[in-house]
mmCIF file of C-alpha atoms and ligand atoms in Angstrom:
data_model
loop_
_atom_site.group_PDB
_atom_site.id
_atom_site.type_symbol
_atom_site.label_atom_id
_atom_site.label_comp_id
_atom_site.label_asym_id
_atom_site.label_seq_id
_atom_site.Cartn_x
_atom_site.Cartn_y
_atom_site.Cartn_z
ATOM 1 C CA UNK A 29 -5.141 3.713 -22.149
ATOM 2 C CA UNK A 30 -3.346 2.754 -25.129
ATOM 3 C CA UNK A 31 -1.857 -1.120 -24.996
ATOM 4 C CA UNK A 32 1.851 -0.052 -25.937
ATOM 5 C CA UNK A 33 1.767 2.442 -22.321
ATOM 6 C CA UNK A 34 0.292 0.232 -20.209
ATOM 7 C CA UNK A 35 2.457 -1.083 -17.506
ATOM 8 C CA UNK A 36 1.873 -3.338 -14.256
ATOM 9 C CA UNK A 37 3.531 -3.184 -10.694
ATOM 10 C CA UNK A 38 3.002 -5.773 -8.302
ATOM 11 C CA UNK A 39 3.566 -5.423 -4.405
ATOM 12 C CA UNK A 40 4.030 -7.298 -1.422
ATOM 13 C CA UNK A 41 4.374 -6.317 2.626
ATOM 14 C CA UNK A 42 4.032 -8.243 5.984
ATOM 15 C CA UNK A 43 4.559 -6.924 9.027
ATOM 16 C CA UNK A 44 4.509 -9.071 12.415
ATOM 17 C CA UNK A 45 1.660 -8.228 15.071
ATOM 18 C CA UNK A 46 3.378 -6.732 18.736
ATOM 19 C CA UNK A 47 1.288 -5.636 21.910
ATOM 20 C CA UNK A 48 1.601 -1.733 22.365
ATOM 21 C CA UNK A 49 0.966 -0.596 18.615
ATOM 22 C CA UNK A 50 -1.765 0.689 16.742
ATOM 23 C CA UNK A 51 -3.058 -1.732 13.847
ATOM 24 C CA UNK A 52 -3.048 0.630 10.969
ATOM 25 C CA UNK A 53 -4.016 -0.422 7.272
ATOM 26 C CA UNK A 54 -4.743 1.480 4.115
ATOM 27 C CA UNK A 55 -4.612 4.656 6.689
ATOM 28 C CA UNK A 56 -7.015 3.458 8.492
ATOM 29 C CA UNK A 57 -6.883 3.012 12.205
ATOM 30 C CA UNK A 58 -8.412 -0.429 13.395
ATOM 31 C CA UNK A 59 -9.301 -1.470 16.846
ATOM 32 C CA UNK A 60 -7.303 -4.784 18.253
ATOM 33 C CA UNK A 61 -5.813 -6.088 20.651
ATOM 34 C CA UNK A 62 -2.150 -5.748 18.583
ATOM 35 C CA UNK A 63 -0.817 -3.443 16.346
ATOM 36 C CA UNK A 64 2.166 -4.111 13.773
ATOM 37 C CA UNK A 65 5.998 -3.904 14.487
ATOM 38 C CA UNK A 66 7.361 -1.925 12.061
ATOM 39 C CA UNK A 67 10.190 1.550 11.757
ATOM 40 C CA UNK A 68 7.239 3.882 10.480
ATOM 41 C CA UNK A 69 3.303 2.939 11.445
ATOM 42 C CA UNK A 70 3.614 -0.278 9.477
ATOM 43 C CA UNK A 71 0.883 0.084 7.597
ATOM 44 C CA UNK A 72 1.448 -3.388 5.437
ATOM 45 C CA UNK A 73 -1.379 -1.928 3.177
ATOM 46 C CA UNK A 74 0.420 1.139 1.978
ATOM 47 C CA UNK A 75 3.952 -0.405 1.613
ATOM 48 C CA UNK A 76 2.031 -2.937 -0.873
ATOM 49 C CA UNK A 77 0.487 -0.171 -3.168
ATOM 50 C CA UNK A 78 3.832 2.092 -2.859
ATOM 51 C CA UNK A 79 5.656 -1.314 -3.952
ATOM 52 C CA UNK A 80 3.306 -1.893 -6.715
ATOM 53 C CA UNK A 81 3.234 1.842 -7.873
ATOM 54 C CA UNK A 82 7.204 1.906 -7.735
ATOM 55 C CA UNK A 83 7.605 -1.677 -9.338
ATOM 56 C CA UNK A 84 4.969 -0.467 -12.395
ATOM 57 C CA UNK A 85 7.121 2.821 -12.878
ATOM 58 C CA UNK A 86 10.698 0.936 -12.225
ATOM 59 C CA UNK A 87 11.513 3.424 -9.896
ATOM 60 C CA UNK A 88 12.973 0.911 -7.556
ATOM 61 C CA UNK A 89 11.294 0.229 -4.241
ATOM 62 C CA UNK A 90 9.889 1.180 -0.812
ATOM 63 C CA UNK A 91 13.319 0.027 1.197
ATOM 64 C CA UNK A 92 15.629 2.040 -1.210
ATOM 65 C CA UNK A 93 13.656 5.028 -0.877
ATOM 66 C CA UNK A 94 12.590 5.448 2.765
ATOM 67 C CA UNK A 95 15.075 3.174 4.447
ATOM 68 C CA UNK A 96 14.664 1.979 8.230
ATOM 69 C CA UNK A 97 18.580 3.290 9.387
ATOM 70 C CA UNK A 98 16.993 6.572 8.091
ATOM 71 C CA UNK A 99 15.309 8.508 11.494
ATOM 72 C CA UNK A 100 13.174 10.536 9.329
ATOM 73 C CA UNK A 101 11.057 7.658 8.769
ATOM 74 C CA UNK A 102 10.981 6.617 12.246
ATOM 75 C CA UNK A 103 7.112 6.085 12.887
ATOM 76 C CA UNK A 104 6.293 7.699 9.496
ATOM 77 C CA UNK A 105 3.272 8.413 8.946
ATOM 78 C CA UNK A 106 2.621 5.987 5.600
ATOM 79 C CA UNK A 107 0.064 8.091 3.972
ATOM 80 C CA UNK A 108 3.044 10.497 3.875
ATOM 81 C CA UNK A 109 4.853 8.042 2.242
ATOM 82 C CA UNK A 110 2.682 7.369 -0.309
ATOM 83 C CA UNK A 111 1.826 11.103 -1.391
ATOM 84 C CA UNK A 112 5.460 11.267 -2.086
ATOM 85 C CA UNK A 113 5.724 8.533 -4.107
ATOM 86 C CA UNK A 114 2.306 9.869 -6.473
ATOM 87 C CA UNK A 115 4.068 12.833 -6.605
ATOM 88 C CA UNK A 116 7.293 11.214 -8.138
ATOM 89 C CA UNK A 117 5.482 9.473 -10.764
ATOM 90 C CA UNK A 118 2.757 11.944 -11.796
ATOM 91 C CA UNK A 119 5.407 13.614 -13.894
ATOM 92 C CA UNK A 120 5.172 10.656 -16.096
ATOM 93 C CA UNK A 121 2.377 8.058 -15.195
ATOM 94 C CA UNK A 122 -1.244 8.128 -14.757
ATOM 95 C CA UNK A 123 -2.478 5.883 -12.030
ATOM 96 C CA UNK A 124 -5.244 3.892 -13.904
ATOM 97 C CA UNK A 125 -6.133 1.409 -10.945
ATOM 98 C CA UNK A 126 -5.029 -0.452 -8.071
ATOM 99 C CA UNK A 127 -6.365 -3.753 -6.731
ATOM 100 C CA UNK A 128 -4.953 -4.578 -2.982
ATOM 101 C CA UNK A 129 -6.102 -8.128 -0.733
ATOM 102 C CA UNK A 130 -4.957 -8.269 2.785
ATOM 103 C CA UNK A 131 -4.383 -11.498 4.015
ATOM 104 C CA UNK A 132 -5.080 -12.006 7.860
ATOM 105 C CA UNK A 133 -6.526 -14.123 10.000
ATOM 106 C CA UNK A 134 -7.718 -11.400 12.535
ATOM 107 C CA UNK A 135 -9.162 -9.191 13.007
ATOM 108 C CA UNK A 136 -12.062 -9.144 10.424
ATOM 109 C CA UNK A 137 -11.598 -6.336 8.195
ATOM 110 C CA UNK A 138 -15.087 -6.023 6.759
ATOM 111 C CA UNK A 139 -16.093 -3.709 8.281
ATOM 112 C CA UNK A 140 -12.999 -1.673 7.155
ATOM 113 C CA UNK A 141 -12.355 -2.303 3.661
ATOM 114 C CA UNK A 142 -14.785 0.658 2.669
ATOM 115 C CA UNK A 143 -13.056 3.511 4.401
ATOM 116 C CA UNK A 144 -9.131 2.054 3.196
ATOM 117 C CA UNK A 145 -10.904 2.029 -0.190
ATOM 118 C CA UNK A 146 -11.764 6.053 0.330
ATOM 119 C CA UNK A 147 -8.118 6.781 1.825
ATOM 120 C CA UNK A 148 -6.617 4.717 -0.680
ATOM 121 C CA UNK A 149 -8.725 7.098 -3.355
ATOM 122 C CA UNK A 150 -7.582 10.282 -2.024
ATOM 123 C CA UNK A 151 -4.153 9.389 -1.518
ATOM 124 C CA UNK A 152 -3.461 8.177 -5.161
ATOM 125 C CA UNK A 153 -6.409 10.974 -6.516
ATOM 126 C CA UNK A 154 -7.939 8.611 -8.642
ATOM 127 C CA UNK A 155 -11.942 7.781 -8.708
ATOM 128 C CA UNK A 156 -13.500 5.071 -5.913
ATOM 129 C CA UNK A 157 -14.160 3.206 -8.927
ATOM 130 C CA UNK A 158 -10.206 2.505 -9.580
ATOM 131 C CA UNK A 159 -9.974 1.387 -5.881
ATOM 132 C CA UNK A 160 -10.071 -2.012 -4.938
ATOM 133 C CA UNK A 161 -10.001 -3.436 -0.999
ATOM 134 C CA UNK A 162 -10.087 -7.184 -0.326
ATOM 135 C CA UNK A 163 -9.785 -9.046 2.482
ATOM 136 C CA UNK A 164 -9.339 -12.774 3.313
ATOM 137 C CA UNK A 165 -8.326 -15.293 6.125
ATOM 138 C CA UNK A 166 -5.340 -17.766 5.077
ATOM 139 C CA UNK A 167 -7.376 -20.527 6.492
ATOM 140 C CA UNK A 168 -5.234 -20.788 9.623
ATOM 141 C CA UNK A 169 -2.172 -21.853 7.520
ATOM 142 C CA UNK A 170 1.434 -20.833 8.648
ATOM 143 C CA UNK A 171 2.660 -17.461 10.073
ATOM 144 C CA UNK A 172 -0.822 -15.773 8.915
ATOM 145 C CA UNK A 173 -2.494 -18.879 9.788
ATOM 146 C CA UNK A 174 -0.865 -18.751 13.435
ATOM 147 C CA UNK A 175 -1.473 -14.525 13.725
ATOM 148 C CA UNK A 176 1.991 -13.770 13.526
ATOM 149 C CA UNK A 177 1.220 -11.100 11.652
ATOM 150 C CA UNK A 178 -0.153 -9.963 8.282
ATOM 151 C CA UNK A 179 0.358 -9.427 4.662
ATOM 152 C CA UNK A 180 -0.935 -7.372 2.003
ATOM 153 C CA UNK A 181 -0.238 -7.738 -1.722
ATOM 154 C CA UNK A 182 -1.440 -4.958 -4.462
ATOM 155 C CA UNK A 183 -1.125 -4.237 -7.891
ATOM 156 C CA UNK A 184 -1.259 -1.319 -9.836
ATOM 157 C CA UNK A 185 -1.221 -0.685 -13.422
ATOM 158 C CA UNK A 186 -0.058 2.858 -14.502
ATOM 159 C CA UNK A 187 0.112 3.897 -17.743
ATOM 160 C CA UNK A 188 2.515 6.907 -19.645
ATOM 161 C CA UNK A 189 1.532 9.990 -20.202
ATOM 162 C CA UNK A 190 2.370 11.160 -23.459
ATOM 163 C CA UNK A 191 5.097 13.330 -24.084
ATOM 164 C CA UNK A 192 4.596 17.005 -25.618
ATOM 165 C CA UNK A 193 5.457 16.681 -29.413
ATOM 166 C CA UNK A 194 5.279 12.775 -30.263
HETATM 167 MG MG1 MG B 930 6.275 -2.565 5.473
#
């Protein structure tokens, strides 16, 4: 990856936890006792890495592109989502790695960071190796802190393919 293509996209979601909905992250369905309110499945995990894939490409972000007044995204599948968005930049980018830490103070996602790590992989078809799942508490501080609900912030760095005849 040559230093003068390399470009960086940060990302940030948080969604607030409800009764009645599946707790969904990285595509990954996760047992608890609440899900995340949201228009599609609210998976906070994939709005982070589409925000940090979009904001490394300037190709604006997720609201713009999949807006909640639109019913086609009504409790859209994310992973869908996603796969669109690698599609839209493959034309010019190459994915070199993304780097995601959820923040939330339940449930413990140890257990779970391996298989988001393998979804993550497929969906952006890059190596494990350019995958990256954290996980922390926020030490019982504020709306995390309380279990409102969750965040997740990524980055990705992409970097431009070259163009035929330069
Ligand atoms: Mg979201």
């Amino acid at each position: 990856m040559s230093q003068d293509r390399v470009r960086v996209g940060w990302g940030y979601d948080s969604h607030r936890f409800v009764k009645g909905r599946r707790l969904v992250l990285g595509g990954v369905v996760i047992p608890h006792r609440v899900g995340l309110q949201g228009h599609s499945d609210a998976d906070a995990v994939i709005h982070a890495v589409i925000d940090a894939l979009l904001g490394a490409a300037a190709y604006g972000d997720i609201g713009t592109l999949f807006p909640d007044s639109d019913p086609a995204y009504r409790e859209a599948d994310s992973q869908r989502l996603l796969k669109d968005v690698v599609r839209r930049i493959q034309p010019r980018f190459q994915i070199g790695n993304v780097d995601v830490t959820v923040i939330t103070q339940e449930p413990k996602l140890g257990p779970y960071k391996s298989r988001m790590r393998v979804r993550l992989s497929r969906l952006l078809s890059v190596p494990l190796k350019d995958v990256s799942v954290k996980a922390k508490t926020n030490e019982g501080m504020g709306f995390i802190g309380r279990g409102q609900g969750l965040a997740a912030v990524a980055v990705a760095v992409l970097s431009r393919k070259k163009r035929k005849g330069r």
